[in-house]
Short mmCIF file of C-alpha atoms in Angstrom, two decimals:
data_model
loop_
_atom_site.label_atom_id
_atom_site.label_comp_id
_atom_site.label_asym_id
_atom_site.label_seq_id
_atom_site.Cartn_x
_atom_site.Cartn_y
_atom_site.Cartn_z
CA UNK A 1000 73.30 128.95 237.01
CA UNK A 1001 73.60 127.18 233.56
CA UNK A 1002 77.40 128.43 233.31
CA UNK A 1003 78.75 128.19 237.06
CA UNK A 1004 77.45 124.33 236.73
CA UNK A 1005 78.93 123.32 233.31
CA UNK A 1006 82.48 124.86 234.28
CA UNK A 1007 81.57 128.67 231.94
CA UNK A 1008 82.02 130.00 234.99
CA UNK A 1009 83.57 128.46 238.17
CA UNK A 1010 81.82 125.91 240.27
CA UNK A 1011 79.40 127.64 242.13
CA UNK A 1012 80.65 131.26 241.59
CA UNK A 1013 77.53 132.66 240.61
CA UNK A 1014 75.67 130.87 243.98
CA UNK A 1015 78.76 132.46 245.88
CA UNK A 1016 79.06 136.24 244.86
CA UNK A 1017 74.82 136.15 245.50
CA UNK A 1018 75.63 134.95 249.18
CA UNK A 1019 78.55 137.16 250.07
CA UNK A 1020 78.35 139.95 248.14
CA UNK A 1021 74.62 140.72 248.44
CA UNK A 1022 72.03 141.67 251.31
CA UNK A 1023 70.19 139.12 252.90
CA UNK A 1024 66.56 141.71 252.24
CA UNK A 1025 67.82 141.54 249.09
CA UNK A 1026 67.96 145.64 248.39
CA UNK A 1027 71.26 145.75 246.99
CA UNK A 1028 70.75 142.76 244.07
CA UNK A 1029 69.38 144.79 240.91
CA UNK A 1030 72.60 146.86 241.49
CA UNK A 1031 75.23 143.93 242.75
CA UNK A 1032 73.59 142.11 239.47
CA UNK A 1033 73.52 145.04 236.95
CA UNK A 1034 77.20 145.30 237.69
CA UNK A 1035 78.32 141.58 237.00
CA UNK A 1036 76.78 141.93 233.51
CA UNK A 1037 78.87 144.67 233.23
CA UNK A 1038 81.96 142.89 234.67
CA UNK A 1039 81.10 139.20 232.12
CA UNK A 1040 81.16 141.77 228.90
CA UNK A 1041 84.44 143.49 229.68
CA UNK A 1042 87.73 141.73 228.91
CA UNK A 1043 90.08 141.23 231.62
CA UNK A 1044 92.77 143.69 230.29
CA UNK A 1045 90.36 146.33 230.50
CA UNK A 1046 88.55 146.15 233.77
CA UNK A 1047 89.19 148.45 236.71
CA UNK A 1048 91.94 147.23 239.06
CA UNK A 1049 90.34 147.89 242.15
CA UNK A 1050 87.59 145.53 241.31
CA UNK A 1051 85.95 143.36 243.53
CA UNK A 1052 87.88 140.11 243.30
CA UNK A 1053 84.68 137.65 243.06
CA UNK A 1054 83.84 139.94 240.68
CA UNK A 1055 87.29 140.22 238.67
CA UNK A 1056 87.10 136.60 238.93
CA UNK A 1057 84.37 135.88 236.47
CA UNK A 1058 85.27 135.05 232.71
CA UNK A 1059 84.54 137.58 230.18
CA UNK A 1060 81.58 135.97 227.59
CA UNK A 1061 82.74 136.90 223.98
CA UNK A 1062 79.39 137.53 222.37
CA UNK A 1063 77.52 140.40 223.84
CA UNK A 1064 74.83 138.83 225.27
CA UNK A 1065 75.40 140.89 228.46
CA UNK A 1066 75.82 144.58 226.53
CA UNK A 1067 73.14 146.02 226.24
CA UNK A 1068 72.45 147.91 230.31
CA UNK A 1069 69.47 147.27 231.23
CA UNK A 1070 67.01 149.05 233.93
CA UNK A 1071 67.97 147.88 237.29
CA UNK A 1072 64.90 145.75 238.63
CA UNK A 1073 63.21 145.57 242.45
CA UNK A 1074 64.69 143.06 244.38
CA UNK A 1075 63.31 142.38 248.41
CA UNK A 1076 64.95 139.34 250.13
CA UNK A 1077 62.45 136.68 249.09
CA UNK A 1078 63.08 137.26 245.47
CA UNK A 1079 66.97 137.19 246.48
CA UNK A 1080 65.93 133.30 249.02
CA UNK A 1081 64.12 132.91 245.09
CA UNK A 1082 67.44 132.94 243.67
CA UNK A 1083 69.68 131.64 245.46
CA UNK A 1084 66.89 128.39 245.63
CA UNK A 1085 67.62 128.45 241.77
CA UNK A 1086 71.33 128.44 242.51
CA UNK A 1087 71.33 125.19 244.38
CA UNK A 1088 69.72 123.57 241.11
CA UNK A 1089 72.08 121.46 239.13
CA UNK A 1090 71.80 122.57 236.31
CA UNK A 1091 74.54 120.77 234.50
CA UNK A 1092 71.39 117.94 234.20
CA UNK A 1093 69.44 120.58 232.29
CA UNK A 1094 69.50 120.08 228.59
CA UNK A 1095 70.58 123.99 226.93
CA UNK A 1096 68.26 123.59 224.08
CA UNK A 1097 65.99 125.11 226.90
CA UNK A 1098 67.62 128.55 225.74
CA UNK A 1099 65.47 127.77 222.99
CA UNK A 1100 62.61 127.39 225.08
CA UNK A 1101 62.69 130.58 227.17
CA UNK A 1102 63.36 132.85 224.18
CA UNK A 1103 60.27 131.64 221.91
CA UNK A 1104 58.00 132.13 225.36
CA UNK A 1105 59.34 135.80 225.43
CA UNK A 1106 58.92 136.18 221.80
CA UNK A 1107 56.25 138.62 220.80
CA UNK A 1108 53.38 136.32 218.65
CA UNK A 1109 52.92 137.59 215.73
CA UNK A 1110 56.86 138.81 214.95
CA UNK A 1111 57.10 134.26 215.92
CA UNK A 1112 54.90 133.94 213.13
CA UNK A 1113 56.49 136.15 210.73
CA UNK A 1114 59.52 134.73 211.38
CA UNK A 1115 58.89 131.51 211.49
CA UNK A 1116 60.60 130.66 214.96
CA UNK A 1117 59.32 127.18 216.18
CA UNK A 1118 61.29 125.00 219.39
CA UNK A 1119 62.17 121.81 218.61
CA UNK A 1120 62.53 119.69 220.88
CA UNK A 1121 65.62 117.48 221.62
CA UNK A 1122 63.45 114.62 220.94
CA UNK A 1123 63.09 115.47 217.69
CA UNK A 1124 66.15 117.06 217.28
CA UNK A 1125 68.01 113.09 217.98
CA UNK A 1126 65.42 112.02 215.66
CA UNK A 1127 66.81 114.02 212.40
CA UNK A 1128 71.34 113.98 213.34
CA UNK A 1129 71.18 110.11 214.18
CA UNK A 1130 69.43 108.88 210.84
CA UNK A 1131 71.39 112.26 208.79
CA UNK A 1132 74.66 111.21 210.75
CA UNK A 1133 75.08 109.91 213.34
CA UNK A 1134 73.83 106.23 213.63
CA UNK A 1135 76.14 106.16 210.03
CA UNK A 1136 79.01 107.62 212.92
CA UNK A 1137 78.58 105.17 215.72
CA UNK A 1138 78.33 102.36 212.68
CA UNK A 1139 81.88 102.74 212.27
CA UNK A 1140 83.12 103.45 215.18
CA UNK A 1141 81.82 99.59 215.76
CA UNK A 1142 83.42 98.59 213.04
CA UNK A 1143 86.82 99.83 213.91
CA UNK A 1144 87.22 100.26 217.90
CA UNK A 1145 89.68 97.41 218.51
CA UNK A 1146 91.67 99.04 215.70
CA UNK A 1147 94.04 101.81 217.38
CA UNK A 1148 95.24 102.62 214.39
CA UNK A 1149 91.45 103.16 212.56
CA UNK A 1150 90.69 104.52 215.71
CA UNK A 1151 92.96 106.88 215.58
CA UNK A 1152 91.72 108.32 211.91
CA UNK A 1153 88.33 108.06 212.85
CA UNK A 1154 89.16 110.56 215.22
CA UNK A 1155 90.68 112.46 213.33
CA UNK A 1156 88.62 112.64 210.20
CA UNK A 1157 85.40 113.31 213.44
CA UNK A 1158 87.06 116.23 214.87
CA UNK A 1159 87.61 117.72 210.71
CA UNK A 1160 83.56 117.69 210.18
CA UNK A 1161 82.05 120.77 209.75
CA UNK A 1162 78.14 121.50 210.40
CA UNK A 1163 76.29 124.54 209.57
CA UNK A 1164 73.02 125.56 210.71
CA UNK A 1165 71.38 128.36 207.92
CA UNK A 1166 67.93 129.37 210.43
CA UNK A 1167 70.01 127.90 213.71
CA UNK A 1168 67.62 130.92 215.82
CA UNK A 1169 69.18 129.30 219.23
CA UNK A 1170 70.99 126.87 217.79
CA UNK A 1171 69.43 123.80 219.63
CA UNK A 1172 70.44 121.99 216.53
CA UNK A 1173 73.88 122.96 216.79
CA UNK A 1174 74.41 122.82 220.88
CA UNK A 1175 73.10 119.00 220.58
CA UNK A 1176 74.95 117.89 217.70
CA UNK A 1177 78.34 119.09 219.02
CA UNK A 1178 77.19 117.73 222.42
CA UNK A 1179 77.37 114.32 220.56
CA UNK A 1180 79.77 114.70 219.30
CA UNK A 1181 81.22 115.13 221.74
CA UNK A 1182 79.97 112.20 223.57
CA UNK A 1183 81.09 109.92 220.33
CA UNK A 1184 84.74 111.13 221.29
CA UNK A 1185 83.97 110.52 224.94
CA UNK A 1186 83.80 106.66 222.96
CA UNK A 1187 86.82 106.92 221.14
CA UNK A 1188 88.94 107.83 224.50
CA UNK A 1189 87.97 104.99 226.00
CA UNK A 1190 88.97 102.32 223.56
CA UNK A 1191 91.98 104.66 222.42
CA UNK A 1192 93.17 104.59 226.08
CA UNK A 1193 91.88 101.58 228.10
CA UNK A 1194 95.36 101.31 230.03
CA UNK A 1195 94.46 104.32 232.55
CA UNK A 1196 97.18 106.23 231.53
CA UNK A 1197 97.38 110.49 232.59
CA UNK A 1198 97.50 113.60 230.43
CA UNK A 1199 98.67 117.19 231.39
CA UNK A 1200 97.89 118.69 228.72
CA UNK A 1201 93.47 117.20 227.63
CA UNK A 1202 94.07 119.45 224.12
CA UNK A 1203 96.68 116.82 222.61
CA UNK A 1204 93.77 113.92 222.75
CA UNK A 1205 90.31 115.94 222.43
CA UNK A 1206 90.60 117.24 219.21
CA UNK A 1207 86.30 118.64 219.12
CA UNK A 1208 85.53 122.34 220.03
CA UNK A 1209 83.28 124.53 219.12
CA UNK A 1210 84.48 125.67 215.59
CA UNK A 1211 83.13 123.27 214.51
CA UNK A 1212 79.77 124.24 214.59
CA UNK A 1213 78.34 127.32 212.39
CA UNK A 1214 75.14 128.93 212.21
CA UNK A 1215 73.40 131.56 210.65
CA UNK A 1216 70.35 133.65 211.92
CA UNK A 1217 68.39 137.03 210.83
CA UNK A 1218 67.85 138.04 214.96
CA UNK A 1219 70.53 139.01 217.06
CA UNK A 1220 69.34 137.86 220.55
CA UNK A 1221 68.98 134.19 220.06
CA UNK A 1222 72.41 134.84 218.55
CA UNK A 1223 73.56 135.89 221.67
CA UNK A 1224 71.92 132.78 223.67
CA UNK A 1225 73.77 130.53 221.04
CA UNK A 1226 77.07 131.86 222.00
CA UNK A 1227 76.90 131.33 225.64
CA UNK A 1228 76.49 127.55 226.22
CA UNK A 1229 79.44 128.22 223.47
CA UNK A 1230 82.24 129.79 225.30
#
């Protein structure tokens, strides 16, 4: 649901799959979701040639999040309706940092203490990254935003930055850092292209990508969660 509202998937792709390819009584919903997970874990070139077109339209999600085969659940019509109601929410307005909160709530309390796993809120993350580097970058931007050559050099500078969280968990620090840097890049592009000219290839002007962020994590599952919002 998060993926289809943040352009990782096509808009309403999961919602349409549930509406069009499952029974209203929910009797086949578990098997259809299980089939979808298998497709998400399979590169396009390795998928069945006669695969349902709705399923084949889903992208391959790298990171092995959907690799594990889980026991089938049992759904009914009310649960199918609840699932669709969740789809109707605009998940793009929800911070990806929510994954960290979900993961922590699922952990065994003793295991969480042993690993010192702690969900850090977005508010507290911003309290750290703003004085650490973000405020300084914005200060530099404000001083040069009317100087096109210097602004172009500044854009190159931030595209070459690297960030490492050596105990990243679900990657809340990394995800929020990347998001805030992309917000800054948008401000740079607005200042550089005030004429409103169009571009056929956005990669010509968008230089920041997820390869600038790196994390180290002891546990496998939180690392899988991090790879999803990072594409």
